[in-house]
Coordinates of C-alpha atoms in Angstrom, one line a residue:
Chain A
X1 CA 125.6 120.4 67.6
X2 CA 124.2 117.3 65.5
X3 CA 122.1 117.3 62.4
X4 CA 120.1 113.5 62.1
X5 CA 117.9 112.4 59.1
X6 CA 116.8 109.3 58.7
X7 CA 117.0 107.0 55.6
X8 CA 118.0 103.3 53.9
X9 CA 115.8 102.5 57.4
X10 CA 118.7 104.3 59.4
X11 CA 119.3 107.0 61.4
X12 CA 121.9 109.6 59.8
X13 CA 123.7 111.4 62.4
X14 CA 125.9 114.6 61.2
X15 CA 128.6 115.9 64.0
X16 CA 130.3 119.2 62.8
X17 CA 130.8 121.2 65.7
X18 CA 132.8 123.5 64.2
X19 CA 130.4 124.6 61.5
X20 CA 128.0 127.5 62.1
X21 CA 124.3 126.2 62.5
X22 CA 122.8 127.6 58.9
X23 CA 125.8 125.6 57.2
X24 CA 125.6 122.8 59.2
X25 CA 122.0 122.8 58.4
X26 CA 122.3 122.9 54.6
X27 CA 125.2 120.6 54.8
X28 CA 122.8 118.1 56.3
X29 CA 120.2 118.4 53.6
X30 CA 123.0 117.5 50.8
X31 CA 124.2 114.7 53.3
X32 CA 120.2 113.6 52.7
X33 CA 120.0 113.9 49.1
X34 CA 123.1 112.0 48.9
X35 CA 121.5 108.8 50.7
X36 CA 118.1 109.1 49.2
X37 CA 119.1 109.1 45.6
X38 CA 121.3 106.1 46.5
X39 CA 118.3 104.5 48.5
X40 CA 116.2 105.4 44.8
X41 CA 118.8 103.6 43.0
X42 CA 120.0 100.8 45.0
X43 CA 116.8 99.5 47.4
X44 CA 115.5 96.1 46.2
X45 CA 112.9 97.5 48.5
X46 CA 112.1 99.8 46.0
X47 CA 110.0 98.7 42.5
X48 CA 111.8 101.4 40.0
X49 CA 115.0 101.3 41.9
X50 CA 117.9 100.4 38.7
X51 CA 118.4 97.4 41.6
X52 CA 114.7 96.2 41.2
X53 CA 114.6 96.8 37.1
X54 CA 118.0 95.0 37.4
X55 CA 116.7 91.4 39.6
X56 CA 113.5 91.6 37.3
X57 CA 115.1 92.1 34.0
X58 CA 115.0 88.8 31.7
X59 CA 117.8 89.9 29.4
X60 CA 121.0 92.3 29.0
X61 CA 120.5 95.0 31.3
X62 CA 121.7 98.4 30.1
X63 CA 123.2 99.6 33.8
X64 CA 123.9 103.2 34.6
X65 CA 127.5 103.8 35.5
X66 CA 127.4 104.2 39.2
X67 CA 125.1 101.1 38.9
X68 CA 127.9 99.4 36.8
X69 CA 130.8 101.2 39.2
X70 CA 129.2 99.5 42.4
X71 CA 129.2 96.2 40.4
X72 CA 132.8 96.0 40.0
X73 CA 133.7 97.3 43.2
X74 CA 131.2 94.4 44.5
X75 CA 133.6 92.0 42.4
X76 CA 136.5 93.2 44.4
X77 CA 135.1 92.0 48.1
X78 CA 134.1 89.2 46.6
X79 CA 137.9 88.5 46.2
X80 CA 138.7 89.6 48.8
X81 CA 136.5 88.2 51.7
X82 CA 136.9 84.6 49.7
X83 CA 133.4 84.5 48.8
X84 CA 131.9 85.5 52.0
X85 CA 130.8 88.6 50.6
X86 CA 128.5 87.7 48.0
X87 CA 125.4 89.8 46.5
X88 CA 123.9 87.2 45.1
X89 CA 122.7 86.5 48.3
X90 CA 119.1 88.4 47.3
X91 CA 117.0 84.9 46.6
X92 CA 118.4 83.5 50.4
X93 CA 117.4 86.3 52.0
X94 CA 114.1 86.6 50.3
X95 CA 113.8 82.7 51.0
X96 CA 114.6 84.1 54.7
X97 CA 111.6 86.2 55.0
X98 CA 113.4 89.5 54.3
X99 CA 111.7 90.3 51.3
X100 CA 110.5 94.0 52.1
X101 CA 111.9 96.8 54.3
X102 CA 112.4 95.5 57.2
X103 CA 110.1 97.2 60.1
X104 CA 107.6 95.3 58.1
X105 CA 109.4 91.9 58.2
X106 CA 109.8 92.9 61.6
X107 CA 105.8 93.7 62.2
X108 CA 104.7 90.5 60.5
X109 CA 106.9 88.1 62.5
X110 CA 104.1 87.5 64.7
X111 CA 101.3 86.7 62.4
X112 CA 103.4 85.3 59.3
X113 CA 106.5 83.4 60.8
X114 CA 107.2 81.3 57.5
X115 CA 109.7 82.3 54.8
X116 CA 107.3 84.4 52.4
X117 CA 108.7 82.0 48.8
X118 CA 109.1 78.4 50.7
X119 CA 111.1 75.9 48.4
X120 CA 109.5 73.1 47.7
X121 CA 109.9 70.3 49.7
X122 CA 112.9 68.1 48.7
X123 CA 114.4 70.9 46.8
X124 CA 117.9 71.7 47.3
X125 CA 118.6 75.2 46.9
X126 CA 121.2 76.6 44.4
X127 CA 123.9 78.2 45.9
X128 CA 124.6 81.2 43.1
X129 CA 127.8 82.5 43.0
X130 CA 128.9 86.5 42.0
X131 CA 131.3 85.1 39.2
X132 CA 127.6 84.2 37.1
X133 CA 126.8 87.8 37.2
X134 CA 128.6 89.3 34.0
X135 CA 129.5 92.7 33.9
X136 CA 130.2 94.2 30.3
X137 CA 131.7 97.2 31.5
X138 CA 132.6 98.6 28.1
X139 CA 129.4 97.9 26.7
X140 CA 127.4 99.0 30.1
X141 CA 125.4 95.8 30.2
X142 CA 124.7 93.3 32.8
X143 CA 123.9 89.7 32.5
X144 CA 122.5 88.1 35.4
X145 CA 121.2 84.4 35.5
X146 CA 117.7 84.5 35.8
X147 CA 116.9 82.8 39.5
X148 CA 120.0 85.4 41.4
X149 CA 118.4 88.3 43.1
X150 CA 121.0 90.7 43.8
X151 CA 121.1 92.4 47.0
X152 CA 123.9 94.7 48.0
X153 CA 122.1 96.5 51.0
X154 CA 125.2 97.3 53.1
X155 CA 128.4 97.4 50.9
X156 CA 126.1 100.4 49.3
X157 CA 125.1 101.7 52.9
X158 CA 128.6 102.3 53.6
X159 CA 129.8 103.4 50.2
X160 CA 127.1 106.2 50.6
X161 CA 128.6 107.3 54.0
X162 CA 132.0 107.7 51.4
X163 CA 130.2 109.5 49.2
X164 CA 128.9 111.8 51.5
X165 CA 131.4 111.9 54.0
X166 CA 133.1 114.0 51.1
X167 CA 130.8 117.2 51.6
X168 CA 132.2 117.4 55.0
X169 CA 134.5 119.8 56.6
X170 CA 138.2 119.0 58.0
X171 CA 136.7 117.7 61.9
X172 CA 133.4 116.1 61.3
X173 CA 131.7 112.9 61.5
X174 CA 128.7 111.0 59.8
X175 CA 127.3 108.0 61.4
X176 CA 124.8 106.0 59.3
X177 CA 123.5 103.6 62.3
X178 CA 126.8 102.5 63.3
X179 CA 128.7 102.9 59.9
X180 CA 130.9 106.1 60.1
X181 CA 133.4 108.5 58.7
X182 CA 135.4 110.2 61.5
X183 CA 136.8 112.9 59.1
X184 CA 140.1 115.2 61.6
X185 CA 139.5 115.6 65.5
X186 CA 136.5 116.9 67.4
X187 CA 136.5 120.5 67.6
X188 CA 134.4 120.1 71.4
X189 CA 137.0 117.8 72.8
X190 CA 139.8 120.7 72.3
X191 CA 139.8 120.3 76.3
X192 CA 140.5 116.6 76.5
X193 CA 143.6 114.3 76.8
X194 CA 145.0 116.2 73.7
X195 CA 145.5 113.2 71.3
X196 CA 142.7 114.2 68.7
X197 CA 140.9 111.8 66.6
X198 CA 136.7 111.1 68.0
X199 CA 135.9 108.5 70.0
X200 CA 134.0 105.7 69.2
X201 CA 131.8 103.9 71.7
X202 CA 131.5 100.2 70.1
X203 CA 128.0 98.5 71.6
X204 CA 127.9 95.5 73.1
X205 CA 126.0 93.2 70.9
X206 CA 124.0 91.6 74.5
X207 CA 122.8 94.5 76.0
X208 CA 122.2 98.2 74.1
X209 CA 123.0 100.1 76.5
X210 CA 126.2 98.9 77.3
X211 CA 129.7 99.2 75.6
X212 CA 132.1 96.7 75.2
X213 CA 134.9 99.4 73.7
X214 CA 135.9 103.0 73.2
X215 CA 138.2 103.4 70.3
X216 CA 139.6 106.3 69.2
X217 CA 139.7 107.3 65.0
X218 CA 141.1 109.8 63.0
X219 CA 140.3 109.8 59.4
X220 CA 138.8 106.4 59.5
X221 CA 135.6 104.8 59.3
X222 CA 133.9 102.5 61.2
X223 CA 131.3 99.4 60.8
X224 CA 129.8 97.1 62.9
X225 CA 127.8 93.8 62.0
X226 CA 125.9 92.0 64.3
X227 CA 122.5 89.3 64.3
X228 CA 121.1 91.1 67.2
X229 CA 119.1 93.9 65.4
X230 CA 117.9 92.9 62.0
X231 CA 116.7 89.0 62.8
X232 CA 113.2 87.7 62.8
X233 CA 111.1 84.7 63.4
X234 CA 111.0 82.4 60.6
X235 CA 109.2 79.3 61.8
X236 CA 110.8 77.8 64.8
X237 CA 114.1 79.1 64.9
X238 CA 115.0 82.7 64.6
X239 CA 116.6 84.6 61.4
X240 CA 118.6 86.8 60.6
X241 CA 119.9 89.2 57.5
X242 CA 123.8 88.0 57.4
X243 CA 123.1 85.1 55.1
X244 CA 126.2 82.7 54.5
X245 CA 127.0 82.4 51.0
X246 CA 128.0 79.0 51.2
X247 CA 124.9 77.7 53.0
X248 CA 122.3 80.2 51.6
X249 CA 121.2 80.1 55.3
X250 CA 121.6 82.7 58.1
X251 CA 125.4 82.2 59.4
X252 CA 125.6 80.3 62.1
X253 CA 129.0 81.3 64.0
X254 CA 130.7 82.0 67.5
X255 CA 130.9 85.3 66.9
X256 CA 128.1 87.8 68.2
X257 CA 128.9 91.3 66.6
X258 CA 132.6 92.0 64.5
X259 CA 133.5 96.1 64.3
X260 CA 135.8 96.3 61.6
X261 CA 137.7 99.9 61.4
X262 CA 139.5 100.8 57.7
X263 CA 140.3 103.8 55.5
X264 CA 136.9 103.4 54.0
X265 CA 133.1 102.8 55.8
X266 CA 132.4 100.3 52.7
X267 CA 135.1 98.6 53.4
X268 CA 134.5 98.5 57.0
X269 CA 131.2 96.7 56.2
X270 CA 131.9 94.6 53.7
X271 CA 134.7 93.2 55.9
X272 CA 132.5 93.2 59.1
X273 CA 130.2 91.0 57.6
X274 CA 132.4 88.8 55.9
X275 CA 133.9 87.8 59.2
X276 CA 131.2 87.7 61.4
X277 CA 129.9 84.9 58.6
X278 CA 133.8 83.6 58.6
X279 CA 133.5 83.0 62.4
X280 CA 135.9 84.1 64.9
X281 CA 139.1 82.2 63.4
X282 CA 138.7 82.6 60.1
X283 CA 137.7 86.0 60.3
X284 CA 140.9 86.8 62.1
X285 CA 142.4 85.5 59.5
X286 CA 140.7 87.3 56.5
X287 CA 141.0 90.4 58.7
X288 CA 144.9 90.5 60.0
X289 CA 145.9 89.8 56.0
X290 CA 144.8 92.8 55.3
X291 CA 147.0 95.7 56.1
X292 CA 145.4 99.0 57.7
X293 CA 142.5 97.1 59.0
X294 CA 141.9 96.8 62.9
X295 CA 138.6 95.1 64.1
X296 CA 136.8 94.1 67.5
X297 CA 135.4 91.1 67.3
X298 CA 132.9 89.6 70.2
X299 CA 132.5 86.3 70.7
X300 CA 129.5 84.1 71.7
X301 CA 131.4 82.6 74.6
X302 CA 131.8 86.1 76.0
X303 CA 135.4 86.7 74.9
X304 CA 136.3 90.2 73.6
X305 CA 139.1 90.0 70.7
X306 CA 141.2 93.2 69.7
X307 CA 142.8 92.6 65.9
X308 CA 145.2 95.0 64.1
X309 CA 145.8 98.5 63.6
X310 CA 143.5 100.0 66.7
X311 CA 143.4 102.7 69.2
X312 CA 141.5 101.4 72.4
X313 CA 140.6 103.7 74.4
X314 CA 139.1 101.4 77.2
X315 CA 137.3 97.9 76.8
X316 CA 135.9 95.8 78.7
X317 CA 136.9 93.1 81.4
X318 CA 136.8 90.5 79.2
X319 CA 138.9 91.9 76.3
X320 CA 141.6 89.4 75.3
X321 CA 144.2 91.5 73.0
X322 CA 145.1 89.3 69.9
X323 CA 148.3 89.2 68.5
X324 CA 148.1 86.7 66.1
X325 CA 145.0 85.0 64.6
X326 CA 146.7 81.9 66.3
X327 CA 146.0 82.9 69.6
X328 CA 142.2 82.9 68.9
X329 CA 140.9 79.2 70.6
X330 CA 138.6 77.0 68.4
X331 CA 134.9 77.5 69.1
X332 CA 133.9 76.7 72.4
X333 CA 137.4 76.6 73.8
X334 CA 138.5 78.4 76.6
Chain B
X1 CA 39.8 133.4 145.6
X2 CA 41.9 134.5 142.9
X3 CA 41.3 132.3 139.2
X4 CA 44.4 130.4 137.9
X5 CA 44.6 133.3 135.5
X6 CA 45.3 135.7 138.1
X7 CA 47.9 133.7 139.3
X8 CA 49.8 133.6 136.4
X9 CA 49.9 137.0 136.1
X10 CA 51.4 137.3 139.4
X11 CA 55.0 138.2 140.0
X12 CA 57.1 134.9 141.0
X13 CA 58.8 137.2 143.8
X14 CA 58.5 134.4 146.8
X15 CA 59.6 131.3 144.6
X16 CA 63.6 132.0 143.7
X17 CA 64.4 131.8 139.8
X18 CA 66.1 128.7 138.1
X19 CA 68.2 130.6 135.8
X20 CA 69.2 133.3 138.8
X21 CA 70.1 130.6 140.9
X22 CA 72.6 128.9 137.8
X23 CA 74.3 132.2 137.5
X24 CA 74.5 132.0 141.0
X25 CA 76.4 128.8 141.8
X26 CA 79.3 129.5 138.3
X27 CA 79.8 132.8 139.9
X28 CA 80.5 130.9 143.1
X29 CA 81.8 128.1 141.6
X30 CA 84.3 130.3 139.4
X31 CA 85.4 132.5 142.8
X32 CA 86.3 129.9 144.5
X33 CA 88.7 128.7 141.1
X34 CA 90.2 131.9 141.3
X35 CA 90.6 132.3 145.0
X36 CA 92.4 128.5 145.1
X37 CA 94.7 129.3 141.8
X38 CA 95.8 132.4 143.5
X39 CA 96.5 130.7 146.6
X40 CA 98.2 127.5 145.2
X41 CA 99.9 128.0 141.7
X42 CA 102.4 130.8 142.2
X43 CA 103.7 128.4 145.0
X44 CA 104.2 125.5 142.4
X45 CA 106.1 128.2 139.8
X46 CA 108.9 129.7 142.3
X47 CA 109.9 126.1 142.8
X48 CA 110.3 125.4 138.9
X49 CA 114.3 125.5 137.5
X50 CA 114.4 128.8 135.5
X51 CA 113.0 128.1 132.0
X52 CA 115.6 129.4 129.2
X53 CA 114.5 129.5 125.7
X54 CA 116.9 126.5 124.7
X55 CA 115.0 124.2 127.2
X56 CA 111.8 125.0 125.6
X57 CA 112.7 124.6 122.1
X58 CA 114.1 121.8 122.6
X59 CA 111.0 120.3 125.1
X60 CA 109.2 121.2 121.8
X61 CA 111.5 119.8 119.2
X62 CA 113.4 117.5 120.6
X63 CA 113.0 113.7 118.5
X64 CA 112.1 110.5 120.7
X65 CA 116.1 109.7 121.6
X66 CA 116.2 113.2 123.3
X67 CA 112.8 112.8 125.1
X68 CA 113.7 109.7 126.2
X69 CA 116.7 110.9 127.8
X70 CA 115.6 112.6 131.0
X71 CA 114.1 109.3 131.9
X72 CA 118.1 108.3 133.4
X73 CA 118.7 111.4 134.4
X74 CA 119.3 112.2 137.8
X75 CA 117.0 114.5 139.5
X76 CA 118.3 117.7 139.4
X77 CA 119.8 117.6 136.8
X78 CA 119.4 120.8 133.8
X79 CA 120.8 118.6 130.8
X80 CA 117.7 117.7 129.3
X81 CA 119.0 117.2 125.8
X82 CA 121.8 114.3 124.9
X83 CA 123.7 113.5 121.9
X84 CA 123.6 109.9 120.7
X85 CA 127.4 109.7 120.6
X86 CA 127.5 110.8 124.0
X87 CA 125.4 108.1 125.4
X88 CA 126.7 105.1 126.7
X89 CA 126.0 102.3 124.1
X90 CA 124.1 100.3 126.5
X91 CA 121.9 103.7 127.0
X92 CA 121.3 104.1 123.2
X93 CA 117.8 103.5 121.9
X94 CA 117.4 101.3 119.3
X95 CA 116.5 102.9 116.3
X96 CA 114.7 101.6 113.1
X97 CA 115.9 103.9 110.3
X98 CA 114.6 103.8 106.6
X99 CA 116.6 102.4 104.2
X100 CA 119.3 104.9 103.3
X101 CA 119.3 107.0 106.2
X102 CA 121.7 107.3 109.3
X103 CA 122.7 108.9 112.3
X104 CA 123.9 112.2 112.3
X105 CA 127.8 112.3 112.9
X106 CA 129.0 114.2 115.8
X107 CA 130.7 117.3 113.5
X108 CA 126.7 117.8 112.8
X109 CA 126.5 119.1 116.3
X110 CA 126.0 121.9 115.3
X111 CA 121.9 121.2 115.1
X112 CA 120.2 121.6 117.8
X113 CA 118.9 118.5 117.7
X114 CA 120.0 114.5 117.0
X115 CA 118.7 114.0 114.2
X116 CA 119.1 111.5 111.4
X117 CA 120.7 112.5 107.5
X118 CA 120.0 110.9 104.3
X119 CA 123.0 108.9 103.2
X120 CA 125.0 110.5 100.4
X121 CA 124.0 108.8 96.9
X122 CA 125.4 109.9 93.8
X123 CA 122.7 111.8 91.7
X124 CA 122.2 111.3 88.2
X125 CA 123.2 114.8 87.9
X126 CA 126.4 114.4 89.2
X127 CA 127.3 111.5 87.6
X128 CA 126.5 114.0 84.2
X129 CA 128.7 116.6 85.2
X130 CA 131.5 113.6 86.1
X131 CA 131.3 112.6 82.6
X132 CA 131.5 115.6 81.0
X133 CA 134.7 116.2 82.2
X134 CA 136.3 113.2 80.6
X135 CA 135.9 113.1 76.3
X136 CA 132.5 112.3 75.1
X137 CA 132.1 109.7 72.7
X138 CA 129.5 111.2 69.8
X139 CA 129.4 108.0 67.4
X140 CA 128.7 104.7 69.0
X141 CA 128.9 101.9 66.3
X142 CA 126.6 99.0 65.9
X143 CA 124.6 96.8 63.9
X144 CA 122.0 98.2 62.1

């Protein structure tokens, strides 16, 4: 019924009931070839990655187009999460400790619980901003400031779940560890309630097992960002990959987890992140501007908060429907 | 004069033989057992209450509430088996069940004996089959 792979460190899930097992099967290994070549070109992970020859080169870089493509689309979130989408984020997060893939940040947080490039003491990091990074687009060149480290690890996760969401047949899904495409209805549910679309369990950020919503899609995608999965000891406190871009430090908000649902699974994750770093009011904010957008955003205090455009299914007992960004109380409020 | 030899050689016909006189006394012994069990027992069994099969079985099977039960009943009495509902509460034993178990119900009569029934628990395999009625989620979204 399913076809999984696993790359980018992520399980890739394939649901296409309706398609006979040997082209399900091949369909599966061109959903794989899709992700690894962008895992090749993208990973800062990766030495000889065009993302790797790109943070190390010291002058114009000559950039391929899809290279150049995901540049200018970066340019775009940057606009329009206000900044809290920011590549340039690669020398924080390195500064963080997550400077290599991370089951082994994770595997070394016992033994090595410093950041692995410490600043020295007294030294005020720069806070780099996307608008230094120069795109010639005519020309194909790139010009980026020697001490920015570029990083755009999950804008280009979910822009491969577009990409290859586009090999798939009318009623299918692709789920790249919580980033999907919900492509039609789900063929096996032809018994159910009769309203289509797939449903989507969202996790509740404090326990793994448990679910704090079901929503229901239909040609939409789907992303989730939380700090409960990807964070690691860095001295005495704990870190975490969603680094602010105005504090070059791991975001520090009342939100636990944001699931953003749009037309596109980039998207999706872009804005995810960009709110869960915005916090729960200004997130709602950014978010309910923006029109075709619906999120489900979980809140430190235990507060669940619907936003937009959404289909819910069932949530949980503490869901609060939102109807205005307004209605959201300051952190810590009731 | 006969020699000590000779002697030995003699027959032992005016001395009586210890093993001869063992048989002796069991055979006696096992008469007179005979002799009193046909005299006495088929006395004892003509004044019995007609065994039936049920009565036996149940003498057999029957768990502590039914065996204590004949200890209140009247003599003369043939109902030698009781159902815990139909015993007066004051009359009912006190019973230490495990955890999750309880009495049978009275429309379990239909056992032979009281008995005691696991308590009903869902199964995880029923709880399976109670979702898969309902729409199955496939993608569950999360951080990753």
């Amino acid at each position: 019924m399913m076809f999984s792979l696993r790359a980018m460190d992520t399980e890739i899930t394939l649901h296409a009931p309706g398609l006979p097992a040997e082209h399900r099967a091949a369909l599966g290994l061109a959903v794989g070839d899709v992700f690894a070549a962008a895992e090749a070109r993208f990973s800062r992970f990766l030495h000889h990655s065009e993302l790797s020859q790109l943070n190390r080169a010291t002058e114009a870089f000559a950039a391929s187009p899809a290279l150049l493509a995901a540049l200018l689309r970066a340019r775009g979130h940057v606009a329009m999460t206000e900044g809290r989408f920011d590549p340039t984020i690669g020398g924080a997060l390195i500064a963080a400790g997550y400077d290599q893939s991370f089951d082994r940040v994770f595997a070394r947080a016992g033994e090595r619980a410093s950041p692995s490039h410490p600043r020295p003491a007294g030294h005020a990091a720069r806070r780099p901003r996307f608008e230094e990074i120069d795109v010639d687009e005519a020309r194909g060149l790139v010009y980026r400031p020697l001490d920015i480290q570029l990083d755009l690890g999950g804008m280009i996760k979910g822009a491969t779940v577009d990409e290859a969401s586009r090999l798939l047949p009318r009623d299918a899904a692709l789920d790249a560890g919580g980033d999907a495409v919900l492509r039609g209805d789900d063929p096996a549910d032809g018994d159910g309630d009769g309203s289509g679309g797939w449903l989507v369990e969202v996790e509740d950020p404090r326990d793994p097992d448990g679910t704090v919503a079901t929503l229901r899609l239909r040609d939409q995608a789907v992303a989730t960002s939380a700090a409960n999965r990807r964070r690691w000891r860095a001295g005495q406190r704990w870190a975490h990959h969603l680094i602010d871009p105005a504090t070059g430090a791991p975001a520090r908000t009342d939100l636990l987890q944001v699931t953003v649902v749009a037309d596109r699974a980039e998207r999706a994750e872009v804005l995810a992140k960009a709110a869960f770093i915005a916090g729960s009011r200004d997130g709602a904010r950014l978010l309910s501007r923006l029109p075709g957008v619906g999120a489900v955003l979980v809140r430190a205090d235990g507060a669940l908060l619907f936003l937009g455009a959404l289909d819910v299914v069932e949530h949980a007992a503490a869901a609060r429907p939102l109807a205005a960004p307004s209605a959201i109380a300051p952190q810590g409020g009731p | 004069m006969t020699s000590p030899l000779d002697r030995k050689k003699a027959p032992a016909t005016a001395r009586q033989d210890p093993g001869e006189l063992r048989w002796w006394i069991t055979a006696g012994l096992a008469t007179t057992y005979l002799v009193a069990w046909w005299a006495f027992a088929p006395a004892q069994v003509s004044d019995a209450p007609a065994p039936t099969g049920l009565a036996t079985e149940a003498d057999v099977t029957a768990p502590p509430v039914a065996a204590a039960a004949p200890r209140s009943t009247p003599p003369g009495a043939t109902n030698v088996v009781l159902w815990w509902h139909e015993l007066p509460l004051a009359l009912r034993p006190k019973l230490e069940l495990p955890a999750g178990w309880q009495v049978a119900t009275p429309d379990r009569r239909a056992a032979p004996t009281i008995g005691a029934q696991r308590a009903w628990r869902p199964t995880a395999a029923y709880r399976t089959v109670a979702q898969e009625r309902r729409r199955r989620p496939r993608v569950r979204t999360r951080s990753s």
